[in-house]
Amino acid sequence: MRLVQLSRHSITFPSPEGALREPNGLLALGGDLSPARLLMAYQRGIFPWFSPGDPILWWSPDPRAVLWPDAFHVSRSMKRFHKSSPFRITLNHAFGQVIEGCAADRDEGTWITESIVQAYHRLHELGHAHSVEVWLGSELVGGMYGVAQGALFCGESMFSRAENASKSALLVFSQAFAGQGGKLMDCQVLNNHTASLGAIEIPRREYLEYLAELRKKPLPGHFWVPRTLFSPTV
């Protein structure tokens, strides 16, 4: 296993099975963040993740963290909160504000560089990247964004500036996603937050099999039209 240097003249990637074990999943470096290359990466179970000043790094970790929407864990306290939630939750209303919020709300520094922001803006404009917004009145207090691969949604990042905001975004989106045929959500690497919501780890090989099947099953086009997913009970 060795780290592969990508060419700017080709958007092909090596097999994810060739990724390093340490650091887990590091596959390649270089290339660019063009829409064509990013889409090729997601189709192969690969994503970019790098710090400011570093070259572009491409990853495909093993195991992979995933969340089945119907296995989403809602705690009793979250159920009580959601019944009288003050949040309005929308889809694709403010992609730019969401990705900027994800970039800003990182005490330890961010991997969401300006080049990442611009690249995912382009994917959003092309209809591949999507955002979920959480509003308290007219203020954006949370959200998440990611990339659609048919009936699989690759979550990239989320932020929260109010209690339960990011959990509410994920809960409402997962319900709407499943209701229109969505089957699986990619969380990339397991952390305490996603584990508490029901995410688990599966072998990379298994994830790639799901990806190959589910990316051929797009959701109805109207699902991604900007709209309100949840409104507070008056």
PDB file of N, CA, C and O in Angstrom, residues 142-218:
ATOM      1  N   GLY A 142     -28.348  26.487  12.891  1.00  0.00           N
ATOM      2  CA  GLY A 142     -27.769  25.163  12.693  1.00  0.00           C
ATOM      3  C   GLY A 142     -27.994  24.685  11.275  1.00  0.00           C
ATOM      4  O   GLY A 142     -28.748  25.293  10.503  1.00  0.00           O
ATOM      5  N   GLY A 143     -27.322  23.595  10.937  1.00  0.00           N
ATOM      6  CA  GLY A 143     -27.514  23.032   9.607  1.00  0.00           C
ATOM      7  C   GLY A 143     -26.506  21.956   9.294  1.00  0.00           C
ATOM      8  O   GLY A 143     -25.608  21.659  10.090  1.00  0.00           O
ATOM      9  N   MET A 144     -26.658  21.388   8.123  1.00  0.00           N
ATOM     10  CA  MET A 144     -25.753  20.350   7.647  1.00  0.00           C
ATOM     11  C   MET A 144     -25.740  20.385   6.122  1.00  0.00           C
ATOM     12  O   MET A 144     -26.652  20.933   5.493  1.00  0.00           O
ATOM     13  N   TYR A 145     -24.691  19.823   5.536  1.00  0.00           N
ATOM     14  CA  TYR A 145     -24.646  19.724   4.078  1.00  0.00           C
ATOM     15  C   TYR A 145     -23.970  18.419   3.683  1.00  0.00           C
ATOM     16  O   TYR A 145     -23.261  17.792   4.484  1.00  0.00           O
ATOM     17  N   GLY A 146     -24.217  18.017   2.455  1.00  0.00           N
ATOM     18  CA  GLY A 146     -23.618  16.783   1.969  1.00  0.00           C
ATOM     19  C   GLY A 146     -23.889  16.605   0.491  1.00  0.00           C
ATOM     20  O   GLY A 146     -24.406  17.499  -0.182  1.00  0.00           O
ATOM     21  N   VAL A 147     -23.545  15.434  -0.011  1.00  0.00           N
ATOM     22  CA  VAL A 147     -23.619  15.134  -1.446  1.00  0.00           C
ATOM     23  C   VAL A 147     -24.509  13.922  -1.661  1.00  0.00           C
ATOM     24  O   VAL A 147     -24.336  12.889  -1.004  1.00  0.00           O
ATOM     25  N   ALA A 148     -25.456  14.051  -2.576  1.00  0.00           N
ATOM     26  CA  ALA A 148     -26.374  12.954  -2.880  1.00  0.00           C
ATOM     27  C   ALA A 148     -25.738  11.985  -3.863  1.00  0.00           C
ATOM     28  O   ALA A 148     -25.133  12.398  -4.857  1.00  0.00           O
ATOM     29  N   GLN A 149     -25.898  10.718  -3.560  1.00  0.00           N
ATOM     30  CA  GLN A 149     -25.510   9.644  -4.472  1.00  0.00           C
ATOM     31  C   GLN A 149     -26.703   8.700  -4.589  1.00  0.00           C
ATOM     32  O   GLN A 149     -26.728   7.623  -3.981  1.00  0.00           O
ATOM     33  N   GLY A 150     -27.711   9.125  -5.340  1.00  0.00           N
ATOM     34  CA  GLY A 150     -28.918   8.326  -5.464  1.00  0.00           C
ATOM     35  C   GLY A 150     -29.630   8.210  -4.130  1.00  0.00           C
ATOM     36  O   GLY A 150     -29.942   9.206  -3.483  1.00  0.00           O
ATOM     37  N   ALA A 151     -29.877   6.975  -3.701  1.00  0.00           N
ATOM     38  CA  ALA A 151     -30.570   6.728  -2.430  1.00  0.00           C
ATOM     39  C   ALA A 151     -29.617   6.706  -1.244  1.00  0.00           C
ATOM     40  O   ALA A 151     -29.963   6.248  -0.159  1.00  0.00           O
ATOM     41  N   LEU A 152     -28.391   7.202  -1.447  1.00  0.00           N
ATOM     42  CA  LEU A 152     -27.396   7.322  -0.378  1.00  0.00           C
ATOM     43  C   LEU A 152     -27.010   8.793  -0.267  1.00  0.00           C
ATOM     44  O   LEU A 152     -26.799   9.458  -1.284  1.00  0.00           O
ATOM     45  N   PHE A 153     -26.952   9.304   0.953  1.00  0.00           N
ATOM     46  CA  PHE A 153     -26.563  10.697   1.166  1.00  0.00           C
ATOM     47  C   PHE A 153     -25.267  10.736   1.955  1.00  0.00           C
ATOM     48  O   PHE A 153     -25.177  10.152   3.044  1.00  0.00           O
ATOM     49  N   CYS A 154     -24.252  11.398   1.396  1.00  0.00           N
ATOM     50  CA  CYS A 154     -22.937  11.486   2.028  1.00  0.00           C
ATOM     51  C   CYS A 154     -22.880  12.770   2.854  1.00  0.00           C
ATOM     52  O   CYS A 154     -22.711  13.865   2.297  1.00  0.00           O
ATOM     53  N   GLY A 155     -23.054  12.663   4.155  1.00  0.00           N
ATOM     54  CA  GLY A 155     -23.004  13.829   5.027  1.00  0.00           C
ATOM     55  C   GLY A 155     -21.582  14.332   5.160  1.00  0.00           C
ATOM     56  O   GLY A 155     -20.655  13.548   5.388  1.00  0.00           O
ATOM     57  N   GLU A 156     -21.384  15.635   5.023  1.00  0.00           N
ATOM     58  CA  GLU A 156     -20.047  16.222   5.086  1.00  0.00           C
ATOM     59  C   GLU A 156     -19.774  16.917   6.416  1.00  0.00           C
ATOM     60  O   GLU A 156     -18.751  16.697   7.038  1.00  0.00           O
ATOM     61  N   SER A 157     -20.674  17.785   6.834  1.00  0.00           N
ATOM     62  CA  SER A 157     -20.427  18.522   8.078  1.00  0.00           C
ATOM     63  C   SER A 157     -21.744  19.105   8.582  1.00  0.00           C
ATOM     64  O   SER A 157     -22.709  19.244   7.817  1.00  0.00           O
ATOM     65  N   MET A 158     -21.774  19.441   9.857  1.00  0.00           N
ATOM     66  CA  MET A 158     -22.938  20.106  10.440  1.00  0.00           C
ATOM     67  C   MET A 158     -22.466  21.081  11.503  1.00  0.00           C
ATOM     68  O   MET A 158     -21.324  21.005  11.970  1.00  0.00           O
ATOM     69  N   PHE A 159     -23.338  22.029  11.854  1.00  0.00           N
ATOM     70  CA  PHE A 159     -22.999  22.959  12.929  1.00  0.00           C
ATOM     71  C   PHE A 159     -24.256  23.267  13.727  1.00  0.00           C
ATOM     72  O   PHE A 159     -25.381  23.055  13.269  1.00  0.00           O
ATOM     73  N   SER A 160     -24.048  23.760  14.932  1.00  0.00           N
ATOM     74  CA  SER A 160     -25.168  24.057  15.819  1.00  0.00           C
ATOM     75  C   SER A 160     -24.825  25.256  16.685  1.00  0.00           C
ATOM     76  O   SER A 160     -23.765  25.291  17.310  1.00  0.00           O
ATOM     77  N   ARG A 161     -25.722  26.233  16.709  1.00  0.00           N
ATOM     78  CA  ARG A 161     -25.559  27.403  17.562  1.00  0.00           C
ATOM     79  C   ARG A 161     -26.703  27.514  18.568  1.00  0.00           C
ATOM     80  O   ARG A 161     -26.845  28.543  19.225  1.00  0.00           O
ATOM     81  N   ALA A 162     -27.512  26.475  18.633  1.00  0.00           N
ATOM     82  CA  ALA A 162     -28.601  26.409  19.605  1.00  0.00           C
ATOM     83  C   ALA A 162     -28.777  24.954  19.995  1.00  0.00           C
ATOM     84  O   ALA A 162     -28.538  24.045  19.194  1.00  0.00           O
ATOM     85  N   GLU A 163     -29.175  24.704  21.219  1.00  0.00           N
ATOM     86  CA  GLU A 163     -29.327  23.336  21.705  1.00  0.00           C
ATOM     87  C   GLU A 163     -30.254  22.531  20.796  1.00  0.00           C
ATOM     88  O   GLU A 163     -31.346  22.994  20.448  1.00  0.00           O
ATOM     89  N   ASN A 164     -29.804  21.349  20.412  1.00  0.00           N
ATOM     90  CA  ASN A 164     -30.562  20.402  19.589  1.00  0.00           C
ATOM     91  C   ASN A 164     -30.720  20.819  18.126  1.00  0.00           C
ATOM     92  O   ASN A 164     -31.453  20.165  17.376  1.00  0.00           O
ATOM     93  N   ALA A 165     -30.036  21.878  17.692  1.00  0.00           N
ATOM     94  CA  ALA A 165     -30.216  22.339  16.317  1.00  0.00           C
ATOM     95  C   ALA A 165     -29.712  21.319  15.295  1.00  0.00           C
ATOM     96  O   ALA A 165     -30.423  20.966  14.353  1.00  0.00           O
ATOM     97  N   SER A 166     -28.486  20.834  15.463  1.00  0.00           N
ATOM     98  CA  SER A 166     -27.958  19.892  14.474  1.00  0.00           C
ATOM     99  C   SER A 166     -28.685  18.553  14.555  1.00  0.00           C
ATOM    100  O   SER A 166     -28.929  17.908  13.524  1.00  0.00           O
ATOM    101  N   LYS A 167     -29.060  18.135  15.768  1.00  0.00           N
ATOM    102  CA  LYS A 167     -29.833  16.896  15.895  1.00  0.00           C
ATOM    103  C   LYS A 167     -31.178  17.027  15.194  1.00  0.00           C
ATOM    104  O   LYS A 167     -31.639  16.082  14.530  1.00  0.00           O
ATOM    105  N   SER A 168     -31.799  18.186  15.314  1.00  0.00           N
ATOM    106  CA  SER A 168     -33.085  18.409  14.660  1.00  0.00           C
ATOM    107  C   SER A 168     -32.930  18.370  13.139  1.00  0.00           C
ATOM    108  O   SER A 168     -33.776  17.811  12.437  1.00  0.00           O
ATOM    109  N   ALA A 169     -31.850  18.957  12.639  1.00  0.00           N
ATOM    110  CA  ALA A 169     -31.592  18.936  11.191  1.00  0.00           C
ATOM    111  C   ALA A 169     -31.484  17.505  10.690  1.00  0.00           C
ATOM    112  O   ALA A 169     -32.099  17.129   9.679  1.00  0.00           O
ATOM    113  N   LEU A 170     -30.697  16.701  11.389  1.00  0.00           N
ATOM    114  CA  LEU A 170     -30.473  15.332  10.961  1.00  0.00           C
ATOM    115  C   LEU A 170     -31.733  14.482  11.111  1.00  0.00           C
ATOM    116  O   LEU A 170     -32.060  13.664  10.235  1.00  0.00           O
ATOM    117  N   LEU A 171     -32.479  14.682  12.193  1.00  0.00           N
ATOM    118  CA  LEU A 171     -33.706  13.932  12.422  1.00  0.00           C
ATOM    119  C   LEU A 171     -34.740  14.213  11.330  1.00  0.00           C
ATOM    120  O   LEU A 171     -35.278  13.289  10.711  1.00  0.00           O
ATOM    121  N   VAL A 172     -35.013  15.477  11.091  1.00  0.00           N
ATOM    122  CA  VAL A 172     -36.036  15.841  10.110  1.00  0.00           C
ATOM    123  C   VAL A 172     -35.611  15.437   8.706  1.00  0.00           C
ATOM    124  O   VAL A 172     -36.408  14.896   7.929  1.00  0.00           O
ATOM    125  N   PHE A 173     -34.340  15.670   8.372  1.00  0.00           N
ATOM    126  CA  PHE A 173     -33.877  15.287   7.038  1.00  0.00           C
ATOM    127  C   PHE A 173     -33.942  13.781   6.839  1.00  0.00           C
ATOM    128  O   PHE A 173     -34.380  13.300   5.788  1.00  0.00           O
ATOM    129  N   SER A 174     -33.497  12.999   7.825  1.00  0.00           N
ATOM    130  CA  SER A 174     -33.475  11.545   7.665  1.00  0.00           C
ATOM    131  C   SER A 174     -34.883  10.995   7.465  1.00  0.00           C
ATOM    132  O   SER A 174     -35.097  10.073   6.669  1.00  0.00           O
ATOM    133  N   GLN A 175     -35.862  11.581   8.150  1.00  0.00           N
ATOM    134  CA  GLN A 175     -37.245  11.141   7.984  1.00  0.00           C
ATOM    135  C   GLN A 175     -37.756  11.462   6.579  1.00  0.00           C
ATOM    136  O   GLN A 175     -38.392  10.635   5.925  1.00  0.00           O
ATOM    137  N   ALA A 176     -37.476  12.691   6.115  1.00  0.00           N
ATOM    138  CA  ALA A 176     -37.909  13.086   4.774  1.00  0.00           C
ATOM    139  C   ALA A 176     -37.183  12.272   3.708  1.00  0.00           C
ATOM    140  O   ALA A 176     -37.788  11.841   2.714  1.00  0.00           O
ATOM    141  N   PHE A 177     -35.908  12.060   3.903  1.00  0.00           N
ATOM    142  CA  PHE A 177     -35.070  11.291   2.966  1.00  0.00           C
ATOM    143  C   PHE A 177     -35.595   9.869   2.837  1.00  0.00           C
ATOM    144  O   PHE A 177     -35.803   9.363   1.731  1.00  0.00           O
ATOM    145  N   ALA A 178     -35.851   9.223   3.959  1.00  0.00           N
ATOM    146  CA  ALA A 178     -36.367   7.850   3.942  1.00  0.00           C
ATOM    147  C   ALA A 178     -37.755   7.793   3.310  1.00  0.00           C
ATOM    148  O   ALA A 178     -38.094   6.843   2.598  1.00  0.00           O
ATOM    149  N   GLY A 179     -38.558   8.834   3.552  1.00  0.00           N
ATOM    150  CA  GLY A 179     -39.907   8.857   3.018  1.00  0.00           C
ATOM    151  C   GLY A 179     -39.971   8.911   1.509  1.00  0.00           C
ATOM    152  O   GLY A 179     -40.990   8.538   0.907  1.00  0.00           O
ATOM    153  N   GLN A 180     -38.882   9.344   0.876  1.00  0.00           N
ATOM    154  CA  GLN A 180     -38.842   9.416  -0.581  1.00  0.00           C
ATOM    155  C   GLN A 180     -37.930   8.345  -1.191  1.00  0.00           C
ATOM    156  O   GLN A 180     -37.548   8.438  -2.364  1.00  0.00           O
ATOM    157  N   GLY A 181     -37.570   7.348  -0.394  1.00  0.00           N
ATOM    158  CA  GLY A 181     -36.777   6.240  -0.925  1.00  0.00           C
ATOM    159  C   GLY A 181     -35.323   6.239  -0.534  1.00  0.00           C
ATOM    160  O   GLY A 181     -34.572   5.354  -0.965  1.00  0.00           O
ATOM    161  N   GLY A 182     -34.879   7.197   0.278  1.00  0.00           N
ATOM    162  CA  GLY A 182     -33.499   7.201   0.744  1.00  0.00           C
ATOM    163  C   GLY A 182     -33.226   6.015   1.661  1.00  0.00           C
ATOM    164  O   GLY A 182     -34.055   5.683   2.513  1.00  0.00           O
ATOM    165  N   LYS A 183     -32.081   5.378   1.482  1.00  0.00           N
ATOM    166  CA  LYS A 183     -31.795   4.140   2.218  1.00  0.00           C
ATOM    167  C   LYS A 183     -30.652   4.226   3.210  1.00  0.00           C
ATOM    168  O   LYS A 183     -30.650   3.518   4.215  1.00  0.00           O
ATOM    169  N   LEU A 184     -29.652   5.075   2.938  1.00  0.00           N
ATOM    170  CA  LEU A 184     -28.451   5.039   3.763  1.00  0.00           C
ATOM    171  C   LEU A 184     -27.803   6.413   3.797  1.00  0.00           C
ATOM    172  O   LEU A 184     -27.796   7.143   2.803  1.00  0.00           O
ATOM    173  N   MET A 185     -27.243   6.751   4.972  1.00  0.00           N
ATOM    174  CA  MET A 185     -26.510   8.002   5.133  1.00  0.00           C
ATOM    175  C   MET A 185     -25.072   7.688   5.530  1.00  0.00           C
ATOM    176  O   MET A 185     -24.834   6.935   6.470  1.00  0.00           O
ATOM    177  N   ASP A 186     -24.140   8.250   4.794  1.00  0.00           N
ATOM    178  CA  ASP A 186     -22.717   8.050   5.037  1.00  0.00           C
ATOM    179  C   ASP A 186     -22.226   9.095   6.031  1.00  0.00           C
ATOM    180  O   ASP A 186     -22.357  10.290   5.799  1.00  0.00           O
ATOM    181  N   CYS A 187     -21.664   8.641   7.148  1.00  0.00           N
ATOM    182  CA  CYS A 187     -21.119   9.543   8.168  1.00  0.00           C
ATOM    183  C   CYS A 187     -19.588   9.558   8.146  1.00  0.00           C
ATOM    184  O   CYS A 187     -18.966  10.194   9.003  1.00  0.00           O
ATOM    185  N   GLN A 188     -19.003   8.815   7.235  1.00  0.00           N
ATOM    186  CA  GLN A 188     -17.556   8.756   7.022  1.00  0.00           C
ATOM    187  C   GLN A 188     -16.811   8.119   8.186  1.00  0.00           C
ATOM    188  O   GLN A 188     -16.413   6.969   8.116  1.00  0.00           O
ATOM    189  N   VAL A 189     -16.589   8.856   9.271  1.00  0.00           N
ATOM    190  CA  VAL A 189     -15.838   8.345  10.430  1.00  0.00           C
ATOM    191  C   VAL A 189     -16.710   8.510  11.677  1.00  0.00           C
ATOM    192  O   VAL A 189     -17.263   9.576  11.915  1.00  0.00           O
ATOM    193  N   LEU A 190     -16.826   7.436  12.445  1.00  0.00           N
ATOM    194  CA  LEU A 190     -17.693   7.460  13.624  1.00  0.00           C
ATOM    195  C   LEU A 190     -17.145   8.390  14.694  1.00  0.00           C
ATOM    196  O   LEU A 190     -15.956   8.409  14.971  1.00  0.00           O
ATOM    197  N   ASN A 191     -18.041   9.184  15.292  1.00  0.00           N
ATOM    198  CA  ASN A 191     -17.686   9.974  16.473  1.00  0.00           C
ATOM    199  C   ASN A 191     -18.793   9.823  17.513  1.00  0.00           C
ATOM    200  O   ASN A 191     -19.819   9.191  17.249  1.00  0.00           O
ATOM    201  N   ASN A 192     -18.592  10.384  18.676  1.00  0.00           N
ATOM    202  CA  ASN A 192     -19.562  10.204  19.762  1.00  0.00           C
ATOM    203  C   ASN A 192     -20.938  10.740  19.395  1.00  0.00           C
ATOM    204  O   ASN A 192     -21.955  10.151  19.758  1.00  0.00           O
ATOM    205  N   HIS A 193     -20.969  11.856  18.684  1.00  0.00           N
ATOM    206  CA  HIS A 193     -22.242  12.473  18.325  1.00  0.00           C
ATOM    207  C   HIS A 193     -23.034  11.577  17.384  1.00  0.00           C
ATOM    208  O   HIS A 193     -24.212  11.271  17.647  1.00  0.00           O
ATOM    209  N   THR A 194     -22.411  11.129  16.294  1.00  0.00           N
ATOM    210  CA  THR A 194     -23.142  10.294  15.334  1.00  0.00           C
ATOM    211  C   THR A 194     -23.460   8.922  15.925  1.00  0.00           C
ATOM    212  O   THR A 194     -24.527   8.358  15.651  1.00  0.00           O
ATOM    213  N   ALA A 195     -22.577   8.402  16.770  1.00  0.00           N
ATOM    214  CA  ALA A 195     -22.860   7.111  17.408  1.00  0.00           C
ATOM    215  C   ALA A 195     -24.083   7.206  18.307  1.00  0.00           C
ATOM    216  O   ALA A 195     -24.905   6.283  18.370  1.00  0.00           O
ATOM    217  N   SER A 196     -24.242   8.343  18.991  1.00  0.00           N
ATOM    218  CA  SER A 196     -25.393   8.516  19.881  1.00  0.00           C
ATOM    219  C   SER A 196     -26.703   8.577  19.104  1.00  0.00           C
ATOM    220  O   SER A 196     -27.773   8.345  19.662  1.00  0.00           O
ATOM    221  N   LEU A 197     -26.615   8.880  17.810  1.00  0.00           N
ATOM    222  CA  LEU A 197     -27.813   8.981  16.974  1.00  0.00           C
ATOM    223  C   LEU A 197     -28.110   7.690  16.222  1.00  0.00           C
ATOM    224  O   LEU A 197     -29.091   7.620  15.481  1.00  0.00           O
ATOM    225  N   GLY A 198     -27.258   6.680  16.407  1.00  0.00           N
ATOM    226  CA  GLY A 198     -27.517   5.389  15.784  1.00  0.00           C
ATOM    227  C   GLY A 198     -26.548   4.982  14.697  1.00  0.00           C
ATOM    228  O   GLY A 198     -26.705   3.917  14.093  1.00  0.00           O
ATOM    229  N   ALA A 199     -25.540   5.802  14.426  1.00  0.00           N
ATOM    230  CA  ALA A 199     -24.558   5.437  13.410  1.00  0.00           C
ATOM    231  C   ALA A 199     -23.710   4.254  13.894  1.00  0.00           C
ATOM    232  O   ALA A 199     -23.443   4.120  15.089  1.00  0.00           O
ATOM    233  N   ILE A 200     -23.305   3.412  12.954  1.00  0.00           N
ATOM    234  CA  ILE A 200     -22.467   2.264  13.258  1.00  0.00           C
ATOM    235  C   ILE A 200     -21.339   2.180  12.230  1.00  0.00           C
ATOM    236  O   ILE A 200     -21.353   2.902  11.228  1.00  0.00           O
ATOM    237  N   GLU A 201     -20.392   1.316  12.484  1.00  0.00           N
ATOM    238  CA  GLU A 201     -19.301   1.089  11.536  1.00  0.00           C
ATOM    239  C   GLU A 201     -19.543  -0.212  10.776  1.00  0.00           C
ATOM    240  O   GLU A 201     -19.964  -1.207  11.365  1.00  0.00           O
ATOM    241  N   ILE A 202     -19.272  -0.166   9.471  1.00  0.00           N
ATOM    242  CA  ILE A 202     -19.319  -1.375   8.651  1.00  0.00           C
ATOM    243  C   ILE A 202     -18.021  -1.452   7.845  1.00  0.00           C
ATOM    244  O   ILE A 202     -17.354  -0.432   7.639  1.00  0.00           O
ATOM    245  N   PRO A 203     -17.639  -2.643   7.385  1.00  0.00           N
ATOM    246  CA  PRO A 203     -16.420  -2.744   6.578  1.00  0.00           C
ATOM    247  C   PRO A 203     -16.523  -1.878   5.319  1.00  0.00           C
ATOM    248  O   PRO A 203     -17.605  -1.732   4.744  1.00  0.00           O
ATOM    249  N   ARG A 204     -15.400  -1.313   4.898  1.00  0.00           N
ATOM    250  CA  ARG A 204     -15.398  -0.491   3.677  1.00  0.00           C
ATOM    251  C   ARG A 204     -15.945  -1.270   2.486  1.00  0.00           C
ATOM    252  O   ARG A 204     -16.703  -0.727   1.678  1.00  0.00           O
ATOM    253  N   ARG A 205     -15.577  -2.522   2.373  1.00  0.00           N
ATOM    254  CA  ARG A 205     -16.058  -3.341   1.258  1.00  0.00           C
ATOM    255  C   ARG A 205     -17.581  -3.364   1.214  1.00  0.00           C
ATOM    256  O   ARG A 205     -18.189  -3.234   0.148  1.00  0.00           O
ATOM    257  N   GLU A 206     -18.188  -3.499   2.393  1.00  0.00           N
ATOM    258  CA  GLU A 206     -19.651  -3.531   2.459  1.00  0.00           C
ATOM    259  C   GLU A 206     -20.240  -2.173   2.076  1.00  0.00           C
ATOM    260  O   GLU A 206     -21.246  -2.100   1.358  1.00  0.00           O
ATOM    261  N   TYR A 207     -19.613  -1.101   2.549  1.00  0.00           N
ATOM    262  CA  TYR A 207     -20.078   0.237   2.192  1.00  0.00           C
ATOM    263  C   TYR A 207     -20.022   0.434   0.677  1.00  0.00           C
ATOM    264  O   TYR A 207     -20.961   0.976   0.077  1.00  0.00           O
ATOM    265  N   LEU A 208     -18.933   0.015   0.049  1.00  0.00           N
ATOM    266  CA  LEU A 208     -18.790   0.192  -1.393  1.00  0.00           C
ATOM    267  C   LEU A 208     -19.842  -0.602  -2.160  1.00  0.00           C
ATOM    268  O   LEU A 208     -20.310  -0.163  -3.224  1.00  0.00           O
ATOM    269  N   GLU A 209     -20.241  -1.745  -1.627  1.00  0.00           N
ATOM    270  CA  GLU A 209     -21.308  -2.521  -2.268  1.00  0.00           C
ATOM    271  C   GLU A 209     -22.633  -1.784  -2.181  1.00  0.00           C
ATOM    272  O   GLU A 209     -23.381  -1.715  -3.163  1.00  0.00           O
ATOM    273  N   TYR A 210     -22.938  -1.217  -1.005  1.00  0.00           N
ATOM    274  CA  TYR A 210     -24.162  -0.416  -0.868  1.00  0.00           C
ATOM    275  C   TYR A 210     -24.124   0.779  -1.816  1.00  0.00           C
ATOM    276  O   TYR A 210     -25.115   1.101  -2.488  1.00  0.00           O
ATOM    277  N   LEU A 211     -22.985   1.449  -1.862  1.00  0.00           N
ATOM    278  CA  LEU A 211     -22.842   2.632  -2.704  1.00  0.00           C
ATOM    279  C   LEU A 211     -23.083   2.297  -4.172  1.00  0.00           C
ATOM    280  O   LEU A 211     -23.817   3.016  -4.870  1.00  0.00           O
ATOM    281  N   ALA A 212     -22.483   1.214  -4.645  1.00  0.00           N
ATOM    282  CA  ALA A 212     -22.642   0.829  -6.046  1.00  0.00           C
ATOM    283  C   ALA A 212     -24.100   0.566  -6.397  1.00  0.00           C
ATOM    284  O   ALA A 212     -24.556   0.897  -7.503  1.00  0.00           O
ATOM    285  N   GLU A 213     -24.842   0.006  -5.463  1.00  0.00           N
ATOM    286  CA  GLU A 213     -26.260  -0.293  -5.698  1.00  0.00           C
ATOM    287  C   GLU A 213     -27.131   0.958  -5.556  1.00  0.00           C
ATOM    288  O   GLU A 213     -27.976   1.240  -6.418  1.00  0.00           O
ATOM    289  N   LEU A 214     -26.916   1.727  -4.503  1.00  0.00           N
ATOM    290  CA  LEU A 214     -27.832   2.811  -4.177  1.00  0.00           C
ATOM    291  C   LEU A 214     -27.646   4.050  -5.043  1.00  0.00           C
ATOM    292  O   LEU A 214     -28.597   4.812  -5.255  1.00  0.00           O
ATOM    293  N   ARG A 215     -26.447   4.278  -5.557  1.00  0.00           N
ATOM    294  CA  ARG A 215     -26.266   5.474  -6.370  1.00  0.00           C
ATOM    295  C   ARG A 215     -26.989   5.383  -7.709  1.00  0.00           C
ATOM    296  O   ARG A 215     -27.141   6.382  -8.414  1.00  0.00           O
ATOM    297  N   LYS A 216     -27.453   4.184  -8.055  1.00  0.00           N
ATOM    298  CA  LYS A 216     -28.225   4.000  -9.285  1.00  0.00           C
ATOM    299  C   LYS A 216     -29.720   4.221  -9.063  1.00  0.00           C
ATOM    300  O   LYS A 216     -30.526   4.025  -9.980  1.00  0.00           O
ATOM    301  N   LYS A 217     -30.101   4.606  -7.831  1.00  0.00           N
ATOM    302  CA  LYS A 217     -31.517   4.757  -7.498  1.00  0.00           C
ATOM    303  C   LYS A 217     -31.798   6.181  -7.016  1.00  0.00           C
ATOM    304  O   LYS A 217     -31.992   6.421  -5.823  1.00  0.00           O
ATOM    305  N   PRO A 218     -31.819   7.136  -7.940  1.00  0.00           N
ATOM    306  CA  PRO A 218     -32.040   8.527  -7.531  1.00  0.00           C
ATOM    307  C   PRO A 218     -33.407   8.749  -6.916  1.00  0.00           C
ATOM    308  O   PRO A 218     -34.383   8.091  -7.280  1.00  0.00           O
TER     309      PRO A 218
END
